C-alpha cells in the first residue's frame, strides 16, 4: 500500500478546511518558513479511501477476538462514546472560568467519588495520561511522604519479579533504587524473600495484582503488613482491575496508593498510543501531595482548589484527558454497583473457561484458578520441536484472531498471555479455543509448516534479525 506522499499529485487539492473567519495576521519575515511545508496533494476522495484501506488492514475489537493479555481489549459500549462526544463536554476550554463549566467539574468530581468507592481510596487525580504515568505519580507521592517526614533514608522500592515491566521502570524514573524479589514456586510473592528485603531504607513496594501470571496474590494482607511494619508504603498497580472491580478493594487490603488504567477496564478504546488515563487514588494522608489543580467545592459550587502547597505539582497540563474520564463515568453509571462486580466475575469465568479448554494440549504456566488472564508456555515445544510462541501467534493471524501477548511475563519462557475479557460470548471462546487447538495439533504433526505463517495478512513474517540490525526508522523522500 502506498503512503499518502506517494499518492500525491502536484496541484491536486481538497477543500476540507473552511475559509478563515478570523483576521489574517501578517507574520514578520523571520518568523516565516523558508521552504514551503511538504504536504501530500490529494483529493478528499483519495484521503478517504486511504484511511478506509488502512482501517481494513488493522485488527480491532470490532473485527474479531483480541485476547491480548495485560491489555484488556474488550468491547467498549458505544453509548459511552456518545456521552463523551456531547458538545457541552467537547466545546469547552480548560481555561474557562469555573462557573461556566460546572457540569464538567461535577463529572470529574463524580468520577472521583465512584472510582474511590471502587478502589477504597479517599482522593484521586485524573492528570496522568497513562498507566506508567500514574505509577510515576504514585511513587512521587510516596517519595514526598517520606521526605515531608524528614526520612531521607528511604530510597528503595521493592518490586516482585511478577510485576508489570513498568513497575521497576517507574521506580527508577522516580530516582529510587529497585529491589527485585523473586516469586515462589506458586507464582506469588515469596514472603521470606520479602521479609529479608524490607528495612529502614524501604520507601515502599509496588505490587501488580492480579500479577502478570494472572494470579491473585494469596498473602496480600501479609504483604502489605510486612511493608507497613518496616515503615514503607504499598502501591497497588491496578491497571487491570477487570478481574476484581466491585469485588475487592485495594484500600481494604492495606494499600496506600493505586492507579487504574481507565483506558483498559473503564471503556476507552486503546491501542496505538491513543489518549489514556492513569487515574491515581490515594488515602487521605497522601492526598495533600496529589498533583494540582484538584476539583473541590466552595460556596456550593465546584471549583479548582488553589490551596495545595504540598502538591508534587503538575504531571500533565490541566486535568488530564477529560474525555477518557467521562467514558469511565458513563461506563460505571450505566453498569451500576452490582454489574461492575458482574463484569469482573465474567472476566474471571471467561479466562478460566478458556484456560481449561486450552490446557487440553497447551501447558499453562501456573495451574489452579486464574483471574482475568492466564499464561501458556511453549518452552517444551520450542526445545523439542522448534515450535515457538511466535509460531502460534503468527498462525492465529491467518485465522482472524489477534495474537495473545507474547514473551511476557519475562519469568515464563515462550509465553503466550491470554486475556479473553468479559465481553466475549461462549461461542467466540469456543471458536477461538478450537482454532488454538487446531494450530497446536498441526504444529505438532508438521513443525515445519508453522514457521511460514501468516500467509494471508498484508505483511507476512518480517525478517526480525534484519529489522533489528538495519532498522529503517525514517521515511526518506526521493
Ligand atoms: C498496561 C499496564 C501498565 C501500563 O499502562 P500504560 O497505560 O500502557 O502505561 C502497567 N501495569 C499493568 C499491570 C498493565 O497491565
CSV table of C-alpha atoms and ligand atoms in Angstrom, one decimal:
chain,number,residue,atom,x,y,z
A,1,UNK,CA,0.0,0.0,0.0
A,2,UNK,CA,1.3,3.4,-1.0
A,3,UNK,CA,1.8,6.2,1.5
A,4,UNK,CA,-0.2,9.5,1.2
A,5,UNK,CA,3.0,11.2,0.0
A,6,UNK,CA,3.4,8.6,-2.8
A,7,UNK,CA,-0.2,9.1,-3.9
A,8,UNK,CA,0.3,12.8,-4.1
A,9,UNK,CA,-0.3,14.5,-7.4
A,10,UNK,CA,1.0,18.1,-7.9
A,11,UNK,CA,-1.8,20.6,-8.0
A,12,UNK,CA,-4.5,18.3,-6.6
A,13,UNK,CA,-6.3,19.6,-3.6
A,14,UNK,CA,-9.4,19.2,-1.5
A,15,UNK,CA,-11.4,21.8,0.3
A,16,UNK,CA,-11.7,20.3,3.7
A,17,UNK,CA,-10.5,23.4,5.5
A,18,UNK,CA,-13.1,26.1,6.0
A,19,UNK,CA,-12.5,29.6,4.9
A,20,UNK,CA,-10.5,31.6,7.5
A,21,UNK,CA,-13.0,33.5,9.6
A,22,UNK,CA,-10.6,35.4,11.8
A,23,UNK,CA,-8.3,38.3,10.8
A,24,UNK,CA,-5.2,37.2,8.9
A,25,UNK,CA,-2.1,38.3,10.7
A,26,UNK,CA,1.0,39.1,8.7
A,27,UNK,CA,4.0,37.4,10.3
A,28,UNK,CA,7.4,39.1,10.4
A,29,UNK,CA,9.7,37.6,7.8
A,30,UNK,CA,12.0,35.9,10.4
A,31,UNK,CA,9.0,34.0,11.7
A,32,UNK,CA,8.1,32.6,8.3
A,33,UNK,CA,9.1,29.2,6.9
A,34,UNK,CA,11.9,29.5,4.5
A,35,UNK,CA,10.7,26.5,2.5
A,36,UNK,CA,7.1,25.5,1.7
A,37,UNK,CA,5.7,22.9,4.0
A,38,UNK,CA,5.8,19.5,2.4
A,39,UNK,CA,2.3,18.1,2.3
A,40,UNK,CA,0.8,15.5,0.1
A,41,UNK,CA,-1.6,16.9,-2.6
A,42,UNK,CA,-4.7,14.8,-2.7
A,43,UNK,CA,-8.4,15.0,-3.3
A,44,UNK,CA,-10.9,14.3,-0.4
A,45,UNK,CA,-11.7,11.0,-2.1
A,46,UNK,CA,-8.1,10.0,-2.2
A,47,UNK,CA,-7.7,10.7,1.5
A,48,UNK,CA,-11.0,9.0,2.5
A,49,UNK,CA,-10.0,5.8,0.6
A,50,UNK,CA,-6.6,5.8,2.0
A,51,UNK,CA,-7.8,5.7,5.6
A,52,UNK,CA,-10.5,3.2,4.8
A,53,UNK,CA,-7.9,0.9,3.3
A,54,UNK,CA,-5.7,1.3,6.4
A,55,UNK,CA,-8.7,0.6,8.6
A,56,UNK,CA,-9.3,-2.7,6.8
A,57,UNK,CA,-5.8,-3.7,7.4
A,58,UNK,CA,-6.0,-3.2,11.2
A,59,UNK,CA,-7.4,-5.6,13.6
A,60,UNK,CA,-9.6,-4.1,16.3
A,61,UNK,CA,-12.1,-5.4,18.8
A,62,UNK,CA,-14.8,-4.8,16.2
A,63,UNK,CA,-13.1,-7.1,13.7
A,64,UNK,CA,-12.7,-10.2,15.9
A,65,UNK,CA,-11.3,-11.8,19.1
A,66,UNK,CA,-8.5,-9.8,20.7
A,67,UNK,CA,-7.1,-11.8,23.7
A,68,UNK,CA,-4.1,-9.5,24.2
A,69,UNK,CA,-3.1,-10.3,27.8
A,70,UNK,CA,-2.5,-7.4,30.2
A,71,UNK,CA,-4.2,-5.0,27.8
A,72,UNK,CA,-7.9,-5.7,28.4
A,73,UNK,CA,-9.0,-5.3,24.8
A,74,UNK,CA,-12.7,-5.5,25.4
A,75,UNK,CA,-15.8,-4.2,23.7
A,76,UNK,CA,-16.5,-0.6,24.9
A,77,UNK,CA,-20.1,0.3,24.7
A,78,UNK,CA,-20.9,3.0,22.1
A,79,UNK,CA,-23.1,4.9,24.5
A,80,UNK,CA,-20.0,5.9,26.4
A,81,UNK,CA,-18.6,7.4,23.2
A,82,UNK,CA,-21.8,9.3,22.7
A,83,UNK,CA,-21.6,10.8,26.2
A,84,UNK,CA,-18.0,11.8,25.7
A,85,UNK,CA,-18.9,13.5,22.4
A,86,UNK,CA,-21.6,15.8,23.8
A,87,UNK,CA,-20.8,19.4,22.8
A,88,UNK,CA,-21.2,20.5,26.4
A,89,UNK,CA,-18.1,18.5,27.1
A,90,UNK,CA,-16.1,18.8,23.9
A,91,UNK,CA,-16.7,22.5,23.2
A,92,UNK,CA,-15.3,23.9,26.4
A,93,UNK,CA,-11.8,25.1,27.2
A,94,UNK,CA,-9.7,24.3,30.3
A,95,UNK,CA,-9.1,28.0,30.9
A,96,UNK,CA,-12.8,28.9,31.0
A,97,UNK,CA,-14.0,30.4,34.4
A,98,UNK,CA,-15.2,27.6,36.7
A,99,UNK,CA,-18.7,29.0,36.9
A,100,UNK,CA,-19.2,28.3,33.2
A,101,UNK,CA,-18.1,24.7,33.4
A,102,UNK,CA,-19.9,23.5,36.5
A,103,UNK,CA,-21.2,20.3,34.7
A,104,UNK,CA,-17.8,19.3,33.6
A,105,UNK,CA,-16.4,19.8,37.1
A,106,UNK,CA,-19.3,17.8,38.6
A,107,UNK,CA,-18.5,15.0,36.2
A,108,UNK,CA,-14.8,15.0,37.3
A,109,UNK,CA,-15.9,15.0,40.9
A,110,UNK,CA,-18.4,12.2,40.5
A,111,UNK,CA,-15.9,10.1,38.6
A,112,UNK,CA,-13.5,10.6,41.5
A,113,UNK,CA,-16.2,9.6,44.0
A,114,UNK,CA,-17.2,6.4,42.2
A,115,UNK,CA,-13.6,5.3,41.4
A,116,UNK,CA,-12.6,6.0,45.0
A,117,UNK,CA,-15.5,3.8,46.1
A,118,UNK,CA,-14.3,1.1,43.7
A,119,UNK,CA,-10.7,1.2,44.9
A,120,UNK,CA,-11.3,2.0,48.6
A,121,UNK,CA,-9.3,5.3,48.3
A,122,UNK,CA,-10.1,8.8,49.6
A,123,UNK,CA,-8.9,11.0,46.8
A,124,UNK,CA,-8.0,10.7,43.2
A,125,UNK,CA,-6.3,12.7,40.4
A,126,UNK,CA,-7.0,12.3,36.7
A,127,UNK,CA,-3.9,14.1,35.5
A,128,UNK,CA,-1.7,11.2,34.5
A,129,UNK,CA,-2.2,10.3,30.8
A,130,UNK,CA,-1.4,6.5,31.1
A,131,UNK,CA,-0.8,3.7,33.4
A,132,UNK,CA,3.0,4.1,33.6
A,133,UNK,CA,2.5,7.9,34.1
A,134,UNK,CA,0.1,7.1,37.0
A,135,UNK,CA,2.7,4.8,38.6
A,136,UNK,CA,5.3,7.6,38.4
A,137,UNK,CA,2.8,10.0,40.0
A,138,UNK,CA,2.1,7.4,42.8
A,139,UNK,CA,5.7,6.8,43.5
A,140,UNK,CA,6.3,10.5,43.7
A,141,UNK,CA,3.6,10.7,46.3
A,142,UNK,CA,5.3,8.0,48.3
A,143,UNK,CA,8.6,9.8,48.0
A,144,UNK,CA,7.2,13.1,49.0
A,145,UNK,CA,5.5,11.5,52.1
A,146,UNK,CA,8.9,10.2,53.3
A,147,UNK,CA,10.6,13.5,52.5
A,148,UNK,CA,8.0,15.5,54.3
A,149,UNK,CA,8.7,13.5,57.5
A,150,UNK,CA,12.4,14.1,57.1
A,151,UNK,CA,13.0,10.4,56.5
A,152,UNK,CA,15.5,10.7,53.7
A,153,UNK,CA,17.0,7.2,54.1
A,154,UNK,CA,14.0,5.5,52.4
A,155,UNK,CA,15.2,5.3,48.8
A,156,UNK,CA,14.4,1.7,47.8
A,157,UNK,CA,11.3,0.4,46.1
A,158,UNK,CA,10.7,-3.3,46.2
A,159,UNK,CA,9.3,-4.9,43.1
A,160,UNK,CA,8.4,-8.6,42.8
A,161,UNK,CA,9.5,-10.3,39.6
A,162,UNK,CA,5.9,-11.0,38.7
A,163,UNK,CA,5.2,-7.2,38.4
A,164,UNK,CA,4.4,-5.5,35.2
A,165,UNK,CA,7.6,-4.3,33.5
A,166,UNK,CA,6.6,-0.7,34.0
A,167,UNK,CA,6.9,-1.0,37.8
A,168,UNK,CA,10.7,-1.3,38.1
A,169,UNK,CA,11.0,1.3,35.3
A,170,UNK,CA,8.8,3.7,37.2
A,171,UNK,CA,10.8,3.3,40.4
A,172,UNK,CA,14.0,4.0,38.5
A,173,UNK,CA,12.4,7.0,36.8
A,174,UNK,CA,11.4,8.4,40.3
A,175,UNK,CA,15.2,8.2,41.2
A,176,UNK,CA,14.6,5.3,43.6
A,177,UNK,CA,16.6,2.2,43.6
A,178,UNK,CA,14.8,-1.0,42.6
A,179,UNK,CA,15.0,-4.2,44.7
A,180,UNK,CA,13.8,-7.2,42.8
A,181,UNK,CA,12.4,-10.1,44.7
A,182,UNK,CA,11.8,-13.5,43.0
A,183,UNK,CA,8.4,-15.2,43.3
A,184,UNK,CA,7.9,-18.6,44.9
A,185,UNK,CA,7.0,-21.8,43.0
A,186,UNK,CA,3.3,-20.9,43.2
A,187,UNK,CA,3.9,-17.7,41.2
A,188,UNK,CA,3.1,-15.5,44.2
A,189,UNK,CA,5.4,-13.2,46.3
A,190,UNK,CA,7.8,-15.2,48.5
A,191,UNK,CA,7.1,-13.8,52.0
A,192,UNK,CA,10.5,-14.8,53.3
A,193,UNK,CA,12.2,-13.0,50.5
A,194,UNK,CA,10.1,-10.0,51.2
A,195,UNK,CA,10.8,-10.0,54.9
A,196,UNK,CA,14.5,-10.2,54.1
A,197,UNK,CA,14.3,-7.3,51.6
A,198,UNK,CA,12.5,-4.7,53.8
A,199,UNK,CA,14.3,-2.4,56.2
A,200,UNK,CA,14.8,1.3,57.2
A,201,UNK,CA,15.7,2.1,53.6
A,202,UNK,CA,12.4,0.8,52.2
A,203,UNK,CA,10.3,3.5,50.7
A,204,UNK,CA,7.6,1.1,49.5
A,205,UNK,CA,6.6,-1.8,47.5
A,206,UNK,CA,4.8,-1.9,44.1
A,207,UNK,CA,2.5,-4.8,43.7
A,208,UNK,CA,0.8,-5.8,40.4
A,209,UNK,CA,-2.4,-7.6,41.4
A,210,UNK,CA,-3.6,-9.8,39.8
A,211,UNK,CA,0.1,-10.3,39.0
A,212,UNK,CA,1.4,-10.9,35.5
A,213,UNK,CA,0.8,-14.6,35.8
A,214,UNK,CA,-2.9,-13.8,36.2
A,215,UNK,CA,-2.8,-14.9,39.9
A,216,UNK,CA,-4.4,-13.1,42.8
A,217,UNK,CA,-1.6,-12.7,45.5
A,218,UNK,CA,-2.8,-15.1,48.2
A,219,UNK,CA,-0.9,-13.5,51.0
A,220,UNK,CA,-1.8,-9.9,50.1
A,221,UNK,CA,-2.7,-8.9,53.7
A,222,UNK,CA,0.5,-10.2,55.0
A,223,UNK,CA,2.4,-8.5,52.2
A,224,UNK,CA,1.0,-5.0,53.0
A,225,UNK,CA,1.6,-5.7,56.7
A,226,UNK,CA,5.3,-6.6,56.3
A,227,UNK,CA,5.9,-3.4,54.3
A,228,UNK,CA,4.0,-1.2,56.7
A,229,UNK,CA,5.7,-2.7,59.7
A,230,UNK,CA,9.0,-1.8,58.1
A,231,UNK,CA,7.8,1.8,57.6
A,232,UNK,CA,7.2,1.6,53.9
A,233,UNK,CA,4.1,2.3,51.9
A,234,UNK,CA,2.4,0.0,49.5
A,235,UNK,CA,1.4,0.8,45.9
A,236,UNK,CA,-1.2,-1.2,44.0
A,237,UNK,CA,-0.7,-1.5,40.2
A,238,UNK,CA,-4.4,-1.6,39.4
A,239,UNK,CA,-4.0,-1.1,35.6
A,240,UNK,CA,-6.3,-4.1,35.1
A,241,UNK,CA,-8.9,-4.2,37.9
A,242,UNK,CA,-11.1,-6.1,35.4
A,243,UNK,CA,-11.0,-9.2,37.5
A,244,UNK,CA,-11.6,-7.6,40.8
A,245,UNK,CA,-13.6,-4.4,40.5
A,246,UNK,CA,-16.6,-4.3,42.7
A,247,UNK,CA,-15.4,-7.5,44.5
A,248,UNK,CA,-12.3,-6.4,46.5
A,249,UNK,CA,-10.8,-3.1,47.1
A,250,UNK,CA,-7.1,-2.3,47.4
A,251,UNK,CA,-7.9,0.2,50.1
A,252,UNK,CA,-9.3,-2.5,52.3
A,253,UNK,CA,-6.2,-4.7,51.8
A,254,UNK,CA,-3.9,-2.0,53.2
A,255,UNK,CA,-2.7,-0.3,50.1
A,256,UNK,CA,-1.9,3.4,50.3
A,257,UNK,CA,-2.0,4.3,46.7
A,258,UNK,CA,-3.3,2.8,43.4
A,259,UNK,CA,-3.5,3.6,39.8
A,260,UNK,CA,-6.2,2.5,37.4
A,261,UNK,CA,-6.0,2.4,33.6
A,262,UNK,CA,-9.3,3.9,32.7
A,263,UNK,CA,-8.4,3.1,29.1
A,264,UNK,CA,-8.3,-0.6,29.9
A,265,UNK,CA,-11.1,-1.5,32.3
A,266,UNK,CA,-13.2,1.6,32.1
A,267,UNK,CA,-14.2,1.8,28.5
A,268,UNK,CA,-11.8,3.9,26.5
A,269,UNK,CA,-10.8,2.1,23.3
A,270,UNK,CA,-7.0,2.0,23.2
A,271,UNK,CA,-4.0,0.8,21.3
A,272,UNK,CA,-1.7,2.8,19.1
A,273,UNK,CA,-0.9,5.2,21.9
A,274,UNK,CA,-4.2,7.0,21.9
A,275,UNK,CA,-5.3,9.1,24.8
A,276,UNK,CA,-5.5,7.3,28.1
A,277,UNK,CA,-5.9,8.0,31.8
A,278,UNK,CA,-3.8,6.5,34.6
A,279,UNK,CA,-6.0,7.8,37.4
A,280,UNK,CA,-4.2,7.7,40.8
A,281,UNK,CA,-6.1,7.2,44.0
A,282,UNK,CA,-4.6,7.5,47.5
A,283,UNK,CA,-5.5,7.5,51.1
A,284,UNK,CA,-6.2,10.8,53.0
A,285,UNK,CA,-2.7,11.2,54.4
A,286,UNK,CA,-1.2,11.2,50.8
A,287,UNK,CA,-3.9,13.5,49.3
A,288,UNK,CA,-2.1,16.8,50.1
A,289,UNK,CA,0.6,15.7,47.7
A,290,UNK,CA,-1.6,14.9,44.7
A,291,UNK,CA,-1.0,16.9,41.5
A,292,UNK,CA,-2.8,20.2,41.3
A,293,UNK,CA,-5.3,21.5,40.4
A,294,UNK,CA,-7.8,19.3,42.1
A,295,UNK,CA,-11.6,19.7,41.9
A,296,UNK,CA,-13.2,20.9,45.1
A,297,UNK,CA,-16.4,22.6,46.3
A,298,UNK,CA,-16.5,26.1,47.6
A,299,UNK,CA,-19.7,28.2,48.4
A,300,UNK,CA,-21.9,25.4,47.0
A,301,UNK,CA,-20.1,25.5,43.6
A,302,UNK,CA,-17.4,23.3,42.0
A,303,UNK,CA,-14.0,24.9,41.7
A,304,UNK,CA,-10.4,24.2,41.3
A,305,UNK,CA,-8.7,24.2,44.7
A,306,UNK,CA,-5.8,26.6,44.7
A,307,UNK,CA,-4.6,25.7,48.2
A,308,UNK,CA,-2.3,22.8,47.6
A,309,UNK,CA,1.1,24.0,48.9
A,310,UNK,CA,2.4,20.4,49.4
A,311,UNK,CA,1.4,19.1,46.0
A,312,UNK,CA,4.0,17.4,43.9
A,313,UNK,CA,3.0,19.9,41.2
A,314,UNK,CA,1.6,19.1,37.8
A,315,UNK,CA,2.3,15.9,35.9
A,316,UNK,CA,0.3,17.0,32.8
A,317,UNK,CA,-1.4,20.1,31.6
A,318,UNK,CA,-4.8,21.0,33.1
A,319,UNK,CA,-6.8,18.0,34.3
A,320,UNK,CA,-5.6,15.1,32.1
A,321,UNK,CA,-7.5,13.5,29.3
A,322,UNK,CA,-11.0,14.7,30.4
A,323,UNK,CA,-13.0,12.7,27.8
A,324,UNK,CA,-11.4,9.4,28.9
A,325,UNK,CA,-12.7,10.2,32.5
A,326,UNK,CA,-16.2,10.9,31.0
A,327,UNK,CA,-16.3,7.5,29.3
A,328,UNK,CA,-15.3,5.8,32.6
A,329,UNK,CA,-18.1,7.8,34.4
A,330,UNK,CA,-20.6,6.8,31.8
A,331,UNK,CA,-19.5,3.2,32.0
A,332,UNK,CA,-19.8,3.0,35.8
A,333,UNK,CA,-23.1,4.7,35.9
A,334,UNK,CA,-24.7,2.6,33.1
A,335,UNK,CA,-23.4,-0.6,34.8
A,336,UNK,CA,-24.3,0.3,38.4
A,337,UNK,CA,-22.9,-1.1,41.6
A,338,UNK,CA,-23.9,-4.8,41.1
A,339,UNK,CA,-23.0,-5.0,37.4
A,340,UNK,CA,-19.5,-3.6,37.9
A,341,UNK,CA,-18.9,-6.8,40.0
A,342,UNK,CA,-20.7,-9.0,37.5
A,343,UNK,CA,-18.4,-7.7,34.7
A,344,UNK,CA,-15.4,-8.7,36.8
A,345,UNK,CA,-16.8,-12.1,37.6
A,346,UNK,CA,-17.5,-12.8,34.0
A,347,UNK,CA,-14.0,-11.8,33.0
A,348,UNK,CA,-12.7,-14.4,35.5
A,349,UNK,CA,-15.1,-17.0,34.3
A,350,UNK,CA,-14.2,-16.5,30.7
A,351,UNK,CA,-10.5,-16.7,31.4
A,352,UNK,CA,-10.8,-19.9,33.4
A,353,UNK,CA,-13.1,-21.4,30.8
A,354,UNK,CA,-10.6,-20.7,28.0
A,355,UNK,CA,-7.6,-21.8,30.1
A,356,UNK,CA,-9.4,-25.1,30.8
A,357,UNK,CA,-10.1,-25.7,27.2
A,358,UNK,CA,-6.6,-24.8,26.0
A,359,UNK,CA,-4.9,-26.9,28.7
A,360,UNK,CA,-6.2,-29.9,26.7
A,361,UNK,CA,-2.9,-29.5,24.7
A,362,UNK,CA,-1.1,-26.4,25.8
A,363,UNK,CA,0.9,-26.2,29.0
A,364,UNK,CA,-0.3,-23.5,31.4
A,365,UNK,CA,2.5,-21.7,33.3
A,366,UNK,CA,0.6,-21.8,36.6
A,367,UNK,CA,-2.1,-24.3,37.2
A,368,UNK,CA,-5.0,-23.5,39.6
A,369,UNK,CA,-7.6,-20.8,39.1
A,370,UNK,CA,-6.6,-17.7,37.2
A,371,UNK,CA,-8.1,-14.2,37.4
A,372,UNK,CA,-8.7,-12.3,34.2
A,373,UNK,CA,-5.8,-13.8,32.2
A,374,UNK,CA,-3.5,-16.8,32.1
A,375,UNK,CA,-0.1,-17.6,30.6
A,376,UNK,CA,0.7,-20.5,28.3
A,377,UNK,CA,4.2,-21.7,27.8
A,378,UNK,CA,5.7,-23.3,24.7
A,379,UNK,CA,9.0,-23.9,26.4
A,380,UNK,CA,8.9,-27.7,25.9
A,381,UNK,CA,7.7,-27.5,22.3
A,382,UNK,CA,10.4,-25.0,21.5
A,383,UNK,CA,13.1,-27.2,22.9
A,384,UNK,CA,11.8,-30.4,21.4
A,385,UNK,CA,10.2,-29.4,18.1
A,386,UNK,CA,11.3,-25.8,17.5
A,387,UNK,CA,7.7,-24.7,17.7
A,388,UNK,CA,7.7,-21.3,19.4
A,389,UNK,CA,5.2,-18.9,20.9
A,390,UNK,CA,5.9,-16.7,17.9
A,391,UNK,CA,4.8,-19.5,15.5
A,392,UNK,CA,1.5,-20.0,17.3
A,393,UNK,CA,0.9,-16.2,17.5
A,394,UNK,CA,1.6,-15.8,13.7
A,395,UNK,CA,-0.7,-18.7,12.8
A,396,UNK,CA,-3.5,-17.1,14.7
A,397,UNK,CA,-3.4,-14.1,12.5
A,398,UNK,CA,-4.4,-16.2,9.5
A,399,UNK,CA,-7.4,-17.3,11.4
A,400,UNK,CA,-8.7,-13.8,12.3
A,401,UNK,CA,-7.6,-13.8,15.9
A,402,UNK,CA,-5.3,-11.1,17.3
A,403,UNK,CA,-2.3,-12.9,18.9
A,404,UNK,CA,-2.1,-13.0,22.7
A,405,UNK,CA,0.7,-11.0,24.4
A,406,UNK,CA,4.0,-12.8,23.6
A,407,UNK,CA,7.2,-13.3,25.6
A,408,UNK,CA,5.7,-11.6,28.6
A,409,UNK,CA,5.9,-12.0,31.5
A,410,UNK,CA,9.6,-12.5,31.4
A,411,UNK,CA,9.6,-15.1,34.1
A,412,UNK,CA,7.9,-17.6,31.8
A,413,UNK,CA,9.7,-18.8,28.7
A,414,UNK,CA,7.9,-18.9,25.4
A,415,UNK,CA,5.0,-17.2,27.0
A,416,UNK,CA,1.6,-16.5,25.5
A,417,UNK,CA,-0.6,-14.4,27.7
A,418,UNK,CA,-4.3,-14.7,27.0
A,419,UNK,CA,-7.0,-12.4,28.3
A,420,UNK,CA,-10.4,-13.1,26.7
A,421,UNK,CA,-12.3,-10.4,28.7
A,422,UNK,CA,-15.9,-10.5,29.9
A,423,UNK,CA,-17.4,-9.1,26.7
A,424,UNK,CA,-17.0,-12.3,24.7
A,425,UNK,CA,-19.7,-14.9,24.5
A,426,UNK,CA,-19.2,-18.6,24.9
A,427,UNK,CA,-19.4,-19.2,21.1
A,428,UNK,CA,-16.5,-16.9,20.5
A,429,UNK,CA,-14.4,-18.5,23.2
A,430,UNK,CA,-15.2,-22.0,21.8
A,431,UNK,CA,-14.4,-21.0,18.3
A,432,UNK,CA,-11.1,-19.4,19.4
A,433,UNK,CA,-10.2,-22.4,21.6
A,434,UNK,CA,-10.8,-24.7,18.6
A,435,UNK,CA,-8.5,-22.6,16.5
A,436,UNK,CA,-5.8,-22.5,19.1
A,437,UNK,CA,-6.0,-26.3,19.5
A,438,UNK,CA,-6.1,-26.9,15.7
A,439,UNK,CA,-3.0,-24.9,15.3
A,440,UNK,CA,-1.2,-26.8,18.0
A,441,UNK,CA,-2.1,-30.1,16.5
A,442,UNK,CA,-1.0,-29.0,13.1
A,443,UNK,CA,2.3,-27.7,14.6
A,444,UNK,CA,3.0,-31.0,16.4
A,445,UNK,CA,2.2,-33.0,13.3
A,446,UNK,CA,4.2,-30.9,10.9
A,447,UNK,CA,6.5,-28.5,12.8
A,448,UNK,CA,8.0,-27.0,9.6
A,449,UNK,CA,4.6,-25.8,8.4
A,450,UNK,CA,4.0,-23.3,11.2
A,451,UNK,CA,7.2,-21.4,10.6
A,452,UNK,CA,5.8,-19.7,7.5
A,453,UNK,CA,2.6,-18.3,8.9
A,454,UNK,CA,0.9,-15.9,8.4
A,455,UNK,CA,0.1,-16.4,4.7
A,456,UNK,CA,-3.0,-14.1,4.3
A,457,UNK,CA,-2.1,-10.9,6.0
A,458,UNK,CA,-0.8,-7.7,4.2
A,459,UNK,CA,2.6,-8.3,5.9
A,460,UNK,CA,3.9,-11.8,6.3
A,461,UNK,CA,6.8,-12.7,8.6
A,462,UNK,CA,9.3,-9.8,8.6
A,463,UNK,CA,12.9,-10.7,9.0
A,464,UNK,CA,13.3,-9.7,12.6
A,465,UNK,CA,17.1,-10.0,12.7
A,466,UNK,CA,17.4,-7.7,9.7
A,467,UNK,CA,14.9,-5.3,11.2
A,468,UNK,CA,16.9,-5.2,14.4
A,469,UNK,CA,20.3,-4.9,12.7
A,470,UNK,CA,19.4,-2.5,10.0
A,471,UNK,CA,16.3,-0.6,11.2
A,472,UNK,CA,14.8,1.9,8.8
A,473,UNK,CA,13.4,4.4,11.2
A,474,UNK,CA,12.6,7.3,8.9
A,475,UNK,CA,10.9,7.7,5.6
A,476,UNK,CA,13.2,9.4,3.1
A,477,UNK,CA,11.9,11.4,0.2
A,478,UNK,CA,13.5,10.9,-3.2
B,1,LIG,C1,-0.9,-1.8,30.9
B,1,LIG,C2,-0.3,-1.9,32.2
B,1,LIG,C3,0.5,-0.9,32.7
B,1,LIG,C4,1.0,0.3,31.9
B,1,LIG,O1,-0.1,1.1,31.4
B,1,LIG,P1,0.1,2.1,30.2
B,1,LIG,O2,-1.1,2.8,30.0
B,1,LIG,O3,0.5,1.3,29.0
B,1,LIG,O4,1.3,3.0,30.6
B,1,LIG,C5,1.0,-1.1,34.0
B,1,LIG,N1,0.7,-2.1,34.7
B,1,LIG,C6,-0.1,-3.1,34.3
B,1,LIG,C7,-0.4,-4.3,35.2
B,1,LIG,C8,-0.6,-3.1,33.0
B,1,LIG,O5,-1.4,-4.1,32.5
